[in-house]
Short mmCIF file of N, CA and C and ligand atoms in Angstrom, two decimals:
data_model
loop_
_atom_site.label_atom_id
_atom_site.label_comp_id
_atom_site.label_asym_id
_atom_site.label_seq_id
_atom_site.Cartn_x
_atom_site.Cartn_y
_atom_site.Cartn_z
N MET A 146 38.51 90.56 102.69
CA MET A 146 37.37 91.39 102.99
C MET A 146 36.11 90.62 102.67
N ASP A 147 35.23 90.53 103.64
CA ASP A 147 33.98 89.82 103.43
C ASP A 147 32.96 90.73 102.76
N ILE A 148 32.25 90.18 101.81
CA ILE A 148 31.18 90.92 101.14
C ILE A 148 29.87 90.42 101.71
N PRO A 149 29.02 91.33 102.16
CA PRO A 149 27.73 90.88 102.69
C PRO A 149 27.00 90.00 101.68
N THR A 150 26.34 88.97 102.18
CA THR A 150 25.67 88.01 101.32
C THR A 150 24.75 88.68 100.31
N GLU A 151 24.03 89.71 100.75
CA GLU A 151 23.07 90.35 99.83
C GLU A 151 23.75 91.13 98.72
N ARG A 152 25.08 91.39 98.83
CA ARG A 152 25.79 92.14 97.78
C ARG A 152 26.58 91.22 96.86
N ARG A 153 26.63 89.95 97.13
CA ARG A 153 27.36 89.03 96.26
C ARG A 153 26.61 88.87 94.95
N SER A 154 27.40 88.77 93.87
CA SER A 154 26.76 88.55 92.58
C SER A 154 26.28 87.11 92.51
N THR A 155 25.31 86.90 91.70
CA THR A 155 24.75 85.57 91.53
C THR A 155 24.84 85.16 90.08
N PRO A 156 24.85 83.87 89.81
CA PRO A 156 24.90 83.42 88.42
C PRO A 156 23.74 84.01 87.61
N THR A 157 24.03 84.39 86.39
CA THR A 157 23.01 85.02 85.55
C THR A 157 22.55 84.13 84.41
N GLY A 158 23.21 83.01 84.23
CA GLY A 158 22.85 82.15 83.12
C GLY A 158 23.49 82.57 81.82
N HIS A 159 24.45 83.50 81.86
CA HIS A 159 25.12 83.98 80.64
C HIS A 159 26.50 83.36 80.49
N GLY A 160 26.67 82.15 80.90
CA GLY A 160 27.98 81.52 80.81
C GLY A 160 28.68 81.56 82.13
N SER A 161 29.85 80.97 82.13
CA SER A 161 30.58 80.88 83.38
C SER A 161 31.78 81.79 83.32
N ALA A 162 31.75 82.87 84.08
CA ALA A 162 32.86 83.81 84.09
C ALA A 162 32.92 84.49 85.45
N ARG A 163 34.11 84.96 85.76
CA ARG A 163 34.28 85.70 87.00
C ARG A 163 35.27 86.82 86.74
N ILE A 164 34.97 88.01 87.27
CA ILE A 164 35.87 89.15 87.18
C ILE A 164 36.25 89.53 88.60
N THR A 165 37.54 89.53 88.86
CA THR A 165 38.04 89.85 90.19
C THR A 165 38.72 91.21 90.16
N VAL A 166 38.30 92.09 91.05
CA VAL A 166 38.90 93.41 91.17
C VAL A 166 40.09 93.28 92.12
N THR A 167 41.29 93.54 91.63
CA THR A 167 42.47 93.43 92.48
C THR A 167 42.82 94.81 93.04
N PRO A 168 43.17 94.89 94.31
CA PRO A 168 43.47 96.19 94.92
C PRO A 168 44.64 96.89 94.22
N GLY A 169 44.38 98.03 93.63
CA GLY A 169 45.42 98.80 92.97
C GLY A 169 45.92 98.19 91.68
N GLY A 170 45.28 97.13 91.22
CA GLY A 170 45.74 96.43 90.01
C GLY A 170 44.63 96.22 89.01
N PRO A 171 44.81 95.22 88.16
CA PRO A 171 43.88 95.01 87.06
C PRO A 171 42.59 94.31 87.48
N LEU A 172 41.71 94.16 86.51
CA LEU A 172 40.54 93.31 86.64
C LEU A 172 40.94 91.96 86.06
N VAL A 173 40.90 90.92 86.86
CA VAL A 173 41.28 89.60 86.39
C VAL A 173 40.01 88.88 85.91
N VAL A 174 40.03 88.51 84.64
CA VAL A 174 38.86 87.92 84.00
C VAL A 174 39.13 86.45 83.76
N ARG A 175 38.27 85.62 84.35
CA ARG A 175 38.37 84.17 84.16
C ARG A 175 37.07 83.68 83.55
N GLY A 176 37.18 82.90 82.50
CA GLY A 176 35.98 82.30 81.95
C GLY A 176 35.65 82.82 80.56
N ASP A 177 34.46 82.47 80.14
CA ASP A 177 34.02 82.69 78.77
C ASP A 177 33.42 84.09 78.60
N VAL A 178 34.28 85.05 78.30
CA VAL A 178 33.85 86.44 78.08
C VAL A 178 34.54 86.95 76.83
N GLU A 179 33.76 87.54 75.91
CA GLU A 179 34.35 88.15 74.73
C GLU A 179 34.78 89.56 75.08
N ILE A 180 35.99 89.92 74.70
CA ILE A 180 36.50 91.27 74.93
C ILE A 180 36.51 91.99 73.60
N VAL A 181 35.88 93.17 73.55
CA VAL A 181 35.79 93.93 72.30
C VAL A 181 36.27 95.35 72.53
N ASP A 182 36.66 96.03 71.42
CA ASP A 182 37.07 97.43 71.52
C ASP A 182 35.83 98.34 71.48
N ALA A 183 36.06 99.64 71.47
CA ALA A 183 34.96 100.60 71.52
C ALA A 183 34.02 100.49 70.33
N ALA A 184 34.55 99.96 69.21
CA ALA A 184 33.73 99.79 68.01
C ALA A 184 33.05 98.43 67.95
N GLY A 185 33.32 97.60 68.96
CA GLY A 185 32.71 96.27 69.00
C GLY A 185 33.52 95.19 68.32
N ASN A 186 34.74 95.53 67.90
CA ASN A 186 35.60 94.54 67.25
C ASN A 186 36.26 93.65 68.29
N PRO A 187 36.25 92.34 68.10
CA PRO A 187 36.87 91.44 69.07
C PRO A 187 38.36 91.72 69.23
N ILE A 188 38.82 91.66 70.46
CA ILE A 188 40.22 91.81 70.77
C ILE A 188 40.77 90.43 71.05
N PRO A 189 41.84 90.04 70.34
CA PRO A 189 42.37 88.69 70.53
C PRO A 189 42.69 88.40 72.00
N ARG A 190 42.33 87.20 72.37
CA ARG A 190 42.57 86.73 73.74
C ARG A 190 43.17 85.35 73.63
N HIS A 191 44.36 85.18 74.18
CA HIS A 191 45.07 83.92 74.01
C HIS A 191 45.14 83.07 75.27
N ARG A 192 44.50 83.54 76.33
CA ARG A 192 44.53 82.80 77.59
C ARG A 192 43.13 82.72 78.17
N ALA A 193 42.89 81.68 78.97
CA ALA A 193 41.60 81.54 79.64
C ALA A 193 41.42 82.59 80.72
N THR A 194 42.54 83.01 81.31
CA THR A 194 42.52 84.05 82.33
C THR A 194 43.35 85.23 81.84
N VAL A 195 42.76 86.41 81.84
CA VAL A 195 43.47 87.62 81.41
C VAL A 195 43.28 88.71 82.44
N ALA A 196 44.20 89.68 82.45
CA ALA A 196 44.12 90.81 83.36
C ALA A 196 43.91 92.07 82.53
N LEU A 197 42.82 92.77 82.81
CA LEU A 197 42.51 94.01 82.09
C LEU A 197 43.01 95.21 82.89
N CYS A 198 43.78 96.06 82.22
CA CYS A 198 44.32 97.25 82.86
C CYS A 198 43.20 98.21 83.24
N ARG A 199 43.28 98.73 84.44
CA ARG A 199 42.33 99.78 84.81
C ARG A 199 43.05 101.02 85.31
N CYS A 200 44.40 101.06 85.17
CA CYS A 200 45.12 102.26 85.58
C CYS A 200 45.41 103.14 84.36
N GLY A 201 45.30 102.60 83.15
CA GLY A 201 45.53 103.36 81.94
C GLY A 201 46.99 103.48 81.55
N ARG A 202 47.90 102.82 82.26
CA ARG A 202 49.34 102.98 81.99
C ARG A 202 49.96 101.81 81.25
N SER A 203 49.23 100.76 81.00
CA SER A 203 49.80 99.59 80.33
C SER A 203 50.13 99.90 78.88
N SER A 204 51.21 99.32 78.38
CA SER A 204 51.59 99.49 76.98
C SER A 204 50.97 98.42 76.09
N ILE A 205 50.22 97.51 76.69
CA ILE A 205 49.57 96.45 75.90
C ILE A 205 48.06 96.48 76.13
N GLN A 206 47.50 97.70 76.16
CA GLN A 206 46.06 97.86 76.39
C GLN A 206 45.26 96.95 75.46
N PRO A 207 44.19 96.39 75.92
CA PRO A 207 43.53 96.63 77.20
C PRO A 207 44.08 95.77 78.34
N TYR A 208 45.16 95.04 78.04
CA TYR A 208 45.68 94.12 79.05
C TYR A 208 46.69 94.79 79.97
N CYS A 209 46.81 94.28 81.15
CA CYS A 209 47.76 94.78 82.16
C CYS A 209 49.15 94.25 81.83
N ASP A 210 50.15 95.12 81.93
CA ASP A 210 51.54 94.68 81.76
C ASP A 210 52.34 94.83 83.06
N GLY A 211 51.67 95.13 84.15
CA GLY A 211 52.33 95.24 85.45
C GLY A 211 52.79 96.65 85.80
N THR A 212 52.66 97.58 84.87
CA THR A 212 53.11 98.94 85.10
C THR A 212 52.40 99.60 86.28
N HIS A 213 51.21 99.17 86.58
CA HIS A 213 50.46 99.78 87.70
C HIS A 213 51.25 99.71 89.01
N ALA A 214 52.13 98.74 89.12
CA ALA A 214 52.86 98.54 90.37
C ALA A 214 54.17 99.33 90.43
N VAL A 215 54.59 99.91 89.31
CA VAL A 215 55.88 100.60 89.26
C VAL A 215 55.78 101.97 89.93
N GLY A 216 56.65 102.19 90.88
CA GLY A 216 56.73 103.49 91.53
C GLY A 216 55.64 103.77 92.52
N ARG A 217 54.90 102.76 92.88
CA ARG A 217 53.82 102.96 93.84
C ARG A 217 54.10 102.16 95.09
N PRO A 218 53.75 102.71 96.24
CA PRO A 218 53.96 101.96 97.47
C PRO A 218 53.04 100.75 97.52
N PRO A 219 53.49 99.67 98.15
CA PRO A 219 52.63 98.49 98.24
C PRO A 219 51.38 98.79 99.05
N ILE A 220 50.31 98.13 98.68
CA ILE A 220 49.04 98.29 99.37
C ILE A 220 49.04 97.41 100.61
N HIS A 221 48.50 97.88 101.68
CA HIS A 221 48.41 97.16 102.95
C HIS A 221 49.78 96.92 103.57
N GLY A 222 50.80 97.68 103.14
CA GLY A 222 52.10 97.61 103.77
C GLY A 222 52.89 96.34 103.49
N ASP A 223 52.46 95.52 102.52
CA ASP A 223 53.24 94.31 102.23
C ASP A 223 54.09 94.44 100.99
S1 FES B 185 46.35 97.80 85.86
FE1 FES B 185 48.25 96.88 85.46
S2 FES B 185 49.21 98.22 84.07
FE2 FES B 185 47.29 99.13 84.43
#
Protein backbone atom coordinates (compact mmCIF):
# COMPACT_ATOMS: atom_id res chain seq x y z
CA MET A 1 0.00 0.00 0.00
CA ASP A 2 1.44 3.33 -1.03
CA ILE A 3 1.34 6.17 1.46
CA PRO A 4 0.95 9.61 -0.06
CA THR A 5 4.19 11.56 0.16
CA GLU A 6 2.64 14.25 2.34
CA ARG A 7 1.60 11.61 4.94
CA ARG A 8 4.99 9.92 5.27
CA SER A 9 6.78 10.51 8.52
CA THR A 10 10.02 12.39 8.40
CA PRO A 11 13.13 12.17 10.54
CA THR A 12 12.74 14.12 13.76
CA GLY A 13 16.29 14.17 15.00
CA HIS A 14 15.40 11.98 18.00
CA GLY A 15 17.52 9.03 17.01
CA SER A 16 17.10 6.40 14.42
CA ALA A 17 14.03 4.24 14.84
CA ARG A 18 11.16 2.89 12.83
CA ILE A 19 7.83 1.44 13.92
CA THR A 20 6.01 -0.71 11.40
CA VAL A 21 2.31 -1.43 11.78
CA THR A 22 1.69 -5.00 10.62
CA PRO A 23 -1.80 -5.89 9.35
CA GLY A 24 -3.61 -7.73 12.14
CA GLY A 25 -0.35 -8.13 14.05
CA PRO A 26 2.11 -6.33 16.27
CA LEU A 27 3.97 -3.06 15.99
CA VAL A 28 7.49 -3.95 14.91
CA VAL A 29 10.01 -1.60 16.50
CA ARG A 30 13.46 -1.26 15.00
CA GLY A 31 16.09 1.06 16.35
CA ASP A 32 16.94 3.04 19.43
CA VAL A 33 13.69 3.36 21.41
CA GLU A 34 13.29 2.94 25.16
CA ILE A 35 10.22 0.91 26.13
CA VAL A 36 8.71 1.74 29.53
CA ASP A 37 5.68 0.60 31.53
CA ALA A 38 2.80 2.84 32.63
CA ALA A 39 4.86 4.04 35.60
CA GLY A 40 7.83 4.91 33.40
CA ASN A 41 9.97 1.96 34.46
CA PRO A 42 12.15 0.57 31.67
CA ILE A 43 11.07 -2.78 30.26
CA PRO A 44 13.99 -5.05 29.40
CA ARG A 45 14.66 -5.33 25.71
CA HIS A 46 17.09 -7.94 24.49
CA ARG A 47 16.87 -7.46 20.74
CA ALA A 48 17.42 -4.58 18.33
CA THR A 49 14.07 -5.40 16.73
CA VAL A 50 11.04 -6.21 18.88
CA ALA A 51 7.35 -6.74 18.22
CA LEU A 52 4.87 -5.00 20.52
CA CYS A 53 1.51 -6.67 21.00
CA ARG A 54 -1.47 -4.59 20.06
CA CYS A 55 -4.17 -7.28 20.27
CA GLY A 56 -3.90 -7.64 24.07
CA ARG A 57 -3.71 -11.46 23.94
CA SER A 58 0.03 -12.05 24.29
CA SER A 59 1.27 -13.84 27.41
CA ILE A 60 4.56 -11.94 27.29
CA GLN A 61 3.20 -8.37 27.29
CA PRO A 62 4.15 -5.90 26.05
CA TYR A 63 5.75 -8.15 23.46
CA CYS A 64 3.94 -10.20 20.82
CA ASP A 65 4.03 -13.99 21.22
CA GLY A 66 2.16 -14.76 17.99
CA THR A 67 -1.20 -15.39 19.66
CA HIS A 68 -2.81 -12.71 17.49
CA ALA A 69 -2.71 -15.17 14.59
CA VAL A 70 -4.34 -18.10 16.41
CA GLY A 71 -7.88 -18.84 15.35
CA ARG A 72 -8.10 -15.95 12.95
CA PRO A 73 -8.48 -16.14 9.21
CA PRO A 74 -5.48 -14.95 7.22
CA ILE A 75 -5.56 -11.37 6.04
CA HIS A 76 -5.77 -10.79 2.28
CA GLY A 77 -6.62 -14.47 1.74
CA ASP A 78 -3.03 -15.74 2.01
S1 LIG B 1 -0.16 -8.68 18.43
FE1 LIG B 1 0.77 -10.62 18.50
S2 LIG B 1 -0.01 -11.52 20.30
FE2 LIG B 1 -0.91 -9.57 20.26
